């Protein structure tokens, strides 16, 4: 699960070793060269003990080396065996080298970034960030660039961790506006996922779908729980769009050639109506394809915009032990997998594969893994729990929705009636998928 916590990126040890980057970066390497000369000086000066013994006056070497157990720049006490300036002063020197390598003063525009870096709570760790990996190169690049610094510029670096660290400093220093980084992580996921789409126009369409429709919904959810659900659903919508377009590409069809029969065929393969519905409906309103209809659990429940109510309903059927197990399983197959009671009522044990704790089901020849909590309910149903569970049919298949009171399978109509009583929607809607004209398929 992705994390969306804002704030300082977790300080990880940068992958590259010190100096590795220097050959590529312009001024990023200067610090390393300076280090070397500092340690050479230190070697000539003799052992640390000599300086520590000379008590009294502060050492006053130009480069801030400690002469007597104190930092020559600020007078702070440092460990006797430390040969450089204190951690805080070391960080200041390093920050100046990277932000303003060619000028004596920090430019006005960058002074707050400089201060933000120098005020870091752990100067030693921050200084290491500014010495290793791609961070120093990126910071110097953006600080010395004549082009304006934008989030987009930082996004263009391949080294995401390092670029995010620089971004964090630039936001704190007021050079960049704070951005919704949780949303950005989803956006990056979307763009990576898009690579499976071959056609450039299709990729562009999904990008628009993301930026005009899916992304704004994620951005609008500011509470953590809503944000998490919104993110899960956003990814499902994009994945649904991508899978659908890839399928069309395999058939040699452009989006503009899409007809209702293709959508129906796609759904008959066992694909999830919920996952592709919003893309196809959005594309229809944007004129990318004719308007087609995809019956989903959401519009069955008239829950198009009410994500929370939808998930509350799912949770209720997954968790409420007061409800009949068969009703709970059937309701979840409607809500999570977009199935209708005509199909659900005829399910037998033959369509269920129990494999350890995983339960897979086959709908129209396509196998899906059930979400874990539903898998548990399915196993209970197969063991005969529930008002109409576990009847063995004459041909020795175990019907999932048969039962002692029914003598035969429960009918799709009766199952739809039961679910309708639980608030899942109209009986007719629950029984069969509809075409655009409202007639059964
Ligand atoms: Zn100092």
Coordinates of C-alpha atoms and ligand atoms in Angstrom, one line a residue:
X1 CA 0.0 0.0 0.0
X2 CA 1.3 3.4 -0.9
X3 CA 2.0 5.9 1.8
X4 CA 0.7 9.4 1.4
X5 CA 2.1 11.0 4.5
X6 CA 3.4 14.5 3.7
X7 CA 6.6 15.9 5.0
X8 CA 10.2 15.0 5.0
X9 CA 11.1 12.1 2.7
X10 CA 12.5 9.2 4.7
X11 CA 16.2 9.8 4.8
X12 CA 17.5 6.7 3.1
X13 CA 21.2 6.2 2.4
X14 CA 21.6 7.3 -1.1
X15 CA 22.7 4.5 -3.4
X16 CA 25.6 6.1 -5.2
X17 CA 28.9 6.5 -3.3
X18 CA 30.4 9.9 -2.7
X19 CA 32.2 11.2 -5.7
X20 CA 30.5 8.8 -8.1
X21 CA 28.3 11.6 -9.4
X22 CA 30.9 14.2 -9.5
X23 CA 32.2 13.3 -12.9
X24 CA 28.8 14.1 -14.4
X25 CA 27.8 17.1 -12.3
X26 CA 29.4 20.4 -12.9
X27 CA 30.1 21.8 -9.5
X28 CA 28.8 18.9 -7.4
X29 CA 32.2 17.5 -7.2
X30 CA 33.9 20.6 -5.8
X31 CA 33.0 19.6 -2.3
X32 CA 34.7 16.3 -2.6
X33 CA 37.9 18.0 -3.8
X34 CA 37.7 20.3 -0.9
X35 CA 37.3 17.5 1.5
X36 CA 40.4 15.9 0.2
X37 CA 42.5 19.0 0.6
X38 CA 41.1 19.4 4.1
X39 CA 42.1 15.9 5.1
X40 CA 45.5 16.3 3.5
X41 CA 46.0 19.4 5.7
X42 CA 44.9 17.5 8.7
X43 CA 47.4 14.8 8.0
X44 CA 50.2 17.3 7.8
X45 CA 49.1 18.9 11.1
X46 CA 49.7 15.7 12.9
X47 CA 47.6 13.8 15.4
X48 CA 44.4 15.1 16.8
X49 CA 45.9 14.9 20.3
X50 CA 48.3 17.8 19.5
X51 CA 45.6 20.3 18.9
X52 CA 43.5 19.1 21.8
X53 CA 46.3 19.7 24.2
X54 CA 46.8 23.3 23.1
X55 CA 44.1 24.7 25.4
X56 CA 43.0 28.3 25.4
X57 CA 42.6 30.3 22.2
X58 CA 40.2 29.2 19.4
X59 CA 41.9 27.7 16.4
X60 CA 41.6 30.1 13.5
X61 CA 42.4 28.1 10.4
X62 CA 40.6 29.4 7.3
X63 CA 38.7 26.3 6.5
X64 CA 37.1 25.9 9.8
X65 CA 39.1 23.0 11.1
X66 CA 39.1 22.6 14.9
X67 CA 42.3 23.5 16.4
X68 CA 41.5 22.8 20.0
X69 CA 38.4 20.7 20.3
X70 CA 36.2 23.6 19.2
X71 CA 34.8 24.5 15.8
X72 CA 36.8 27.3 14.4
X73 CA 33.7 28.8 12.7
X74 CA 31.3 28.9 15.5
X75 CA 33.2 27.9 18.6
X76 CA 31.0 24.9 19.4
X77 CA 32.7 22.1 21.2
X78 CA 33.4 19.2 18.9
X79 CA 34.8 15.7 19.6
X80 CA 38.5 15.7 20.2
X81 CA 39.1 13.4 17.2
X82 CA 37.0 15.4 14.8
X83 CA 39.2 17.2 12.4
X84 CA 36.6 19.4 10.5
X85 CA 34.2 22.1 11.5
X86 CA 31.2 21.0 13.6
X87 CA 28.3 19.2 11.8
X88 CA 26.2 22.4 11.5
X89 CA 29.0 24.5 10.0
X90 CA 30.0 21.6 7.7
X91 CA 26.4 21.6 6.4
X92 CA 26.5 25.4 5.9
X93 CA 29.7 25.1 3.9
X94 CA 28.3 22.3 1.8
X95 CA 25.0 24.0 1.2
X96 CA 26.8 27.2 0.0
X97 CA 29.0 25.1 -2.3
X98 CA 26.0 23.5 -4.0
X99 CA 23.6 26.5 -4.1
X100 CA 26.1 29.2 -5.0
X101 CA 29.2 27.5 -6.3
X102 CA 30.4 30.5 -8.4
X103 CA 29.4 33.5 -6.3
X104 CA 30.6 34.8 -3.0
X105 CA 27.0 35.4 -1.6
X106 CA 23.9 33.2 -1.7
X107 CA 21.5 34.8 -4.2
X108 CA 18.5 36.5 -2.5
X109 CA 16.1 34.1 -4.1
X110 CA 17.8 31.1 -2.6
X111 CA 18.6 32.4 0.8
X112 CA 15.5 30.8 2.4
X113 CA 16.4 27.4 0.8
X114 CA 19.9 27.8 2.2
X115 CA 18.5 28.6 5.6
X116 CA 16.0 25.7 5.4
X117 CA 18.9 23.3 4.6
X118 CA 21.1 24.8 7.4
X119 CA 18.3 24.5 9.9
X120 CA 17.8 20.7 9.3
X121 CA 17.3 18.9 12.6
X122 CA 20.0 16.4 11.8
X123 CA 22.9 18.3 10.2
X124 CA 25.2 15.3 9.8
X125 CA 22.6 13.2 7.9
X126 CA 21.5 16.2 5.8
X127 CA 25.1 16.9 4.9
X128 CA 25.5 13.3 3.8
X129 CA 22.4 13.7 1.6
X130 CA 24.1 16.7 0.0
X131 CA 27.3 14.7 -0.6
X132 CA 26.1 11.4 -2.0
X133 CA 23.9 10.1 -4.8
X134 CA 22.3 12.4 -7.2
X135 CA 21.1 15.0 -4.6
X136 CA 24.1 17.4 -4.9
X137 CA 24.0 17.4 -8.7
X138 CA 20.3 18.1 -8.8
X139 CA 20.4 20.8 -6.2
X140 CA 23.2 22.6 -8.1
X141 CA 21.5 22.1 -11.4
X142 CA 18.3 23.8 -10.3
X143 CA 20.0 26.5 -8.2
X144 CA 22.3 27.6 -11.0
X145 CA 19.9 27.1 -13.9
X146 CA 18.7 30.2 -15.8
X147 CA 15.4 28.4 -16.5
X148 CA 12.7 28.8 -13.8
X149 CA 12.5 26.0 -11.3
X150 CA 9.3 24.0 -11.4
X151 CA 8.0 20.7 -10.0
X152 CA 8.1 19.5 -13.6
X153 CA 11.9 20.1 -13.8
X154 CA 12.3 18.0 -10.7
X155 CA 10.0 15.3 -12.0
X156 CA 12.2 15.0 -15.1
X157 CA 15.0 13.5 -13.0
X158 CA 15.2 9.7 -13.0
X159 CA 16.5 9.7 -9.4
X160 CA 13.1 10.2 -7.7
X161 CA 14.3 9.9 -4.1
X162 CA 17.0 12.5 -4.7
X163 CA 14.7 14.8 -6.6
X164 CA 12.1 14.5 -3.9
X165 CA 14.6 15.5 -1.3
X166 CA 15.6 18.6 -3.2
X167 CA 11.9 19.3 -3.8
X168 CA 11.3 19.1 0.0
X169 CA 14.0 21.7 0.6
X170 CA 12.7 24.0 -2.2
X171 CA 9.2 23.9 -0.8
X172 CA 10.5 24.7 2.7
X173 CA 12.5 27.5 1.3
X174 CA 9.6 29.0 -0.6
X175 CA 11.0 28.5 -4.1
X176 CA 8.3 25.9 -5.0
X177 CA 4.6 25.8 -3.9
X178 CA 3.7 22.8 -1.8
X179 CA 2.2 20.1 -4.1
X180 CA 0.0 17.2 -3.4
X181 CA 2.7 14.5 -3.4
X182 CA 0.2 11.7 -2.7
X183 CA -1.6 12.6 -5.9
X184 CA 1.7 12.8 -7.7
X185 CA 2.6 9.3 -6.7
X186 CA -0.7 8.0 -8.2
X187 CA 0.0 10.1 -11.3
X188 CA 3.4 8.5 -11.7
X189 CA 1.8 5.0 -11.3
X190 CA -0.7 6.0 -14.0
X191 CA 2.0 7.0 -16.5
X192 CA 4.0 3.9 -15.8
X193 CA 0.9 1.7 -16.3
X194 CA 0.1 3.5 -19.5
X195 CA 3.1 2.0 -21.2
X196 CA 1.2 -1.2 -22.1
X197 CA -1.0 0.9 -24.4
X198 CA 0.6 0.8 -27.9
X199 CA -1.4 3.4 -29.7
X200 CA -0.2 7.0 -29.0
X201 CA -3.7 8.5 -29.4
X202 CA -5.1 5.9 -26.9
X203 CA -2.3 6.8 -24.4
X204 CA -3.2 10.5 -24.8
X205 CA -6.9 9.7 -24.2
X206 CA -6.1 7.9 -20.9
X207 CA -3.8 10.8 -19.9
X208 CA -6.8 13.2 -20.4
X209 CA -9.1 10.8 -18.6
X210 CA -6.6 10.9 -15.7
X211 CA -6.0 14.7 -15.6
X212 CA -9.6 15.8 -16.3
X213 CA -11.7 13.1 -14.5
X214 CA -9.9 10.7 -12.2
X215 CA -7.1 12.9 -10.8
X216 CA -9.3 15.7 -9.6
X217 CA -11.5 13.3 -7.7
X218 CA -8.4 12.0 -5.8
X219 CA -7.2 15.5 -5.2
X220 CA -10.6 16.5 -3.7
X221 CA -10.4 13.8 -1.1
X222 CA -8.4 15.3 1.7
X223 CA -9.3 13.1 4.6
X224 CA -6.8 10.1 4.8
X225 CA -9.4 7.3 4.7
X226 CA -11.4 8.9 1.8
X227 CA -8.1 9.6 0.0
X228 CA -7.0 5.9 0.4
X229 CA -10.3 4.6 -1.0
X230 CA -10.2 7.3 -3.8
X231 CA -6.7 6.2 -4.7
X232 CA -7.7 2.5 -4.9
X233 CA -10.7 3.3 -7.1
X234 CA -8.7 5.8 -9.3
X235 CA -6.1 3.0 -10.0
X236 CA -8.9 0.6 -10.8
X237 CA -10.5 3.1 -13.2
X238 CA -7.2 3.7 -15.0
X239 CA -6.3 0.0 -15.1
X240 CA -9.8 -0.7 -16.4
X241 CA -9.3 1.9 -19.2
X242 CA -5.9 0.6 -20.1
X243 CA -7.0 -3.1 -20.1
X244 CA -10.0 -2.2 -22.3
X245 CA -7.9 -0.2 -24.8
X246 CA -5.3 -2.9 -25.0
X247 CA -8.1 -5.4 -25.7
X248 CA -9.5 -3.1 -28.4
X249 CA -6.0 -2.7 -29.9
X250 CA -5.6 -6.5 -30.1
X251 CA -8.9 -6.6 -32.1
X252 CA -7.6 -3.8 -34.3
X253 CA -10.3 -1.4 -33.2
X254 CA -9.9 2.3 -32.5
X255 CA -11.9 3.9 -29.7
X256 CA -13.9 5.8 -32.3
X257 CA -15.0 2.4 -33.7
X258 CA -16.4 1.2 -30.4
X259 CA -20.0 0.0 -30.3
X260 CA -22.2 -1.3 -27.6
X261 CA -21.7 -4.9 -28.8
X262 CA -18.0 -4.6 -28.1
X263 CA -18.7 -3.5 -24.5
X264 CA -21.1 -6.3 -24.1
X265 CA -18.5 -8.7 -25.4
X266 CA -15.9 -7.3 -23.0
X267 CA -18.2 -7.8 -20.1
X268 CA -19.2 -11.3 -21.2
X269 CA -15.5 -12.2 -20.9
X270 CA -16.0 -11.7 -17.1
X271 CA -14.3 -8.3 -17.0
X272 CA -15.5 -6.0 -14.2
X273 CA -18.1 -3.6 -15.3
X274 CA -17.2 -1.2 -12.5
X275 CA -13.6 -0.9 -13.7
X276 CA -14.3 0.2 -17.2
X277 CA -17.6 2.0 -16.8
X278 CA -16.3 5.4 -15.9
X279 CA -13.7 5.5 -18.7
X280 CA -16.2 4.5 -21.4
X281 CA -18.8 6.9 -20.2
X282 CA -16.3 9.7 -19.9
X283 CA -15.0 9.0 -23.4
X284 CA -18.6 9.1 -24.7
X285 CA -19.2 12.5 -23.2
X286 CA -15.9 13.8 -24.6
X287 CA -16.7 12.6 -28.1
X288 CA -14.0 10.0 -28.3
X289 CA -16.5 7.2 -28.9
X290 CA -20.3 6.8 -29.3
X291 CA -22.2 6.8 -26.0
X292 CA -22.4 3.3 -24.7
X293 CA -23.7 2.0 -21.5
X294 CA -22.0 -0.2 -18.9
X295 CA -24.2 -1.4 -16.1
X296 CA -22.3 -1.2 -12.9
X297 CA -23.0 -1.8 -9.2
X298 CA -22.7 1.9 -8.6
X299 CA -25.3 3.0 -11.1
X300 CA -27.5 0.1 -10.0
X301 CA -27.4 1.6 -6.6
X302 CA -27.4 5.2 -7.9
X303 CA -24.1 5.6 -6.1
X304 CA -22.1 7.2 -8.9
X305 CA -20.7 10.0 -6.7
X306 CA -21.1 8.4 -3.3
X307 CA -17.9 6.4 -2.8
X308 CA -18.3 6.2 0.9
X309 CA -21.8 4.8 0.8
X310 CA -20.7 2.2 -1.7
X311 CA -17.9 1.0 0.5
X312 CA -20.0 1.2 3.6
X313 CA -22.4 -1.2 1.9
X314 CA -19.5 -3.5 0.8
X315 CA -18.2 -3.5 4.4
X316 CA -21.7 -4.3 5.8
X317 CA -22.0 -7.4 3.7
X318 CA -18.5 -8.5 4.4
X319 CA -18.7 -7.9 8.1
X320 CA -22.3 -8.2 9.4
X321 CA -22.7 -11.6 11.0
X322 CA -26.4 -10.8 11.5
X323 CA -27.0 -11.3 7.8
X324 CA -27.4 -14.7 6.0
X325 CA -24.1 -15.9 4.6
X326 CA -25.6 -16.7 1.2
X327 CA -27.1 -13.2 1.0
X328 CA -23.7 -11.7 1.9
X329 CA -21.8 -13.7 -0.7
X330 CA -24.4 -12.9 -3.4
X331 CA -24.4 -9.2 -2.5
X332 CA -20.6 -9.0 -2.7
X333 CA -20.6 -10.7 -6.1
X334 CA -23.0 -8.0 -7.2
X335 CA -21.1 -5.1 -5.6
X336 CA -17.5 -6.1 -6.2
X337 CA -17.7 -8.1 -9.4
X338 CA -20.7 -6.6 -11.1
X339 CA -22.4 -10.0 -11.5
X340 CA -26.2 -10.3 -11.7
X341 CA -28.5 -12.9 -10.0
X342 CA -29.1 -14.9 -13.2
X343 CA -25.5 -15.8 -13.1
X344 CA -25.1 -16.0 -9.3
X345 CA -28.0 -18.3 -8.7
X346 CA -26.6 -20.9 -11.1
X347 CA -23.1 -21.0 -9.6
X348 CA -21.9 -24.4 -8.3
X349 CA -18.9 -25.6 -6.5
X350 CA -17.4 -26.4 -9.9
X351 CA -16.8 -22.6 -10.5
X352 CA -15.0 -22.3 -7.2
X353 CA -11.3 -23.2 -6.7
X354 CA -10.1 -23.2 -3.1
X355 CA -6.3 -23.0 -2.9
X356 CA -5.1 -22.6 0.7
X357 CA -6.5 -19.3 1.9
X358 CA -7.1 -18.1 -1.7
X359 CA -10.4 -18.7 -3.4
X360 CA -10.8 -18.2 -7.1
X361 CA -14.0 -18.1 -9.1
X362 CA -14.7 -18.5 -12.7
X363 CA -17.2 -16.1 -14.4
X364 CA -17.8 -16.7 -18.1
X365 CA -14.5 -18.6 -18.4
X366 CA -12.4 -15.9 -16.7
X367 CA -10.9 -16.6 -13.3
X368 CA -10.7 -14.0 -10.6
X369 CA -9.2 -14.2 -7.1
X370 CA -11.8 -13.2 -4.5
X371 CA -10.9 -10.5 -2.0
X372 CA -9.8 -12.3 1.2
X373 CA -12.8 -11.6 3.4
X374 CA -15.2 -12.7 0.7
X375 CA -13.1 -15.8 0.2
X376 CA -13.8 -16.7 3.8
X377 CA -17.5 -16.3 3.4
X378 CA -17.5 -18.3 0.2
X379 CA -15.8 -21.2 2.0
X380 CA -18.5 -21.0 4.7
X381 CA -21.2 -21.0 2.1
X382 CA -19.7 -24.1 0.4
X383 CA -19.7 -25.9 3.8
X384 CA -23.5 -25.5 3.8
X385 CA -23.9 -22.4 6.0
X386 CA -26.7 -20.0 5.2
X387 CA -30.4 -20.2 4.5
X388 CA -30.0 -21.8 1.1
X389 CA -26.4 -23.1 1.0
X390 CA -25.0 -26.4 0.1
X391 CA -27.7 -28.5 -1.7
X392 CA -26.3 -31.3 -3.8
X393 CA -27.9 -31.4 -7.2
X394 CA -29.0 -34.6 -9.0
X395 CA -25.9 -34.5 -11.2
X396 CA -23.8 -34.4 -8.0
X397 CA -22.6 -30.8 -8.3
X398 CA -22.8 -28.7 -5.2
X399 CA -25.1 -25.7 -5.9
X400 CA -23.9 -22.7 -3.9
X401 CA -27.4 -21.1 -3.7
X402 CA -29.7 -24.1 -3.3
X403 CA -31.2 -24.9 0.1
X404 CA -33.5 -27.0 2.2
X405 CA -36.5 -24.7 1.7
X406 CA -36.2 -24.5 -2.0
X407 CA -35.7 -28.1 -3.0
X408 CA -34.1 -26.7 -6.1
X409 CA -31.7 -23.9 -6.9
X410 CA -32.9 -20.6 -5.6
X411 CA -34.3 -18.7 -8.6
X412 CA -32.6 -15.5 -9.9
X413 CA -35.8 -13.7 -9.2
X414 CA -36.0 -14.9 -5.5
X415 CA -32.3 -14.1 -5.0
X416 CA -32.8 -10.6 -6.5
X417 CA -35.8 -10.1 -4.2
X418 CA -33.7 -10.9 -1.1
X419 CA -30.9 -8.6 -2.2
X420 CA -33.4 -5.9 -3.0
X421 CA -34.7 -6.1 0.5
X422 CA -31.2 -5.4 1.7
X423 CA -31.2 -2.1 -0.3
X424 CA -29.1 -3.3 -3.2
X425 CA -31.5 -1.9 -5.9
X426 CA -34.5 -2.9 -8.0
X427 CA -35.2 -6.6 -8.6
X428 CA -35.2 -6.4 -12.4
X429 CA -31.8 -4.5 -12.3
X430 CA -30.3 -7.1 -10.0
X431 CA -31.3 -10.0 -12.2
X432 CA -30.0 -9.1 -15.6
X433 CA -27.5 -6.8 -17.3
X434 CA -29.1 -4.2 -19.5
X435 CA -28.2 -2.9 -23.0
X436 CA -28.5 0.8 -23.7
X437 CA -32.1 0.4 -24.8
X438 CA -33.0 -1.2 -21.6
X439 CA -33.8 -4.6 -23.0
X440 CA -32.0 -7.7 -21.5
X441 CA -29.0 -8.8 -23.4
Ligands
LIG1 ZN1 30.6 25.2 13.9

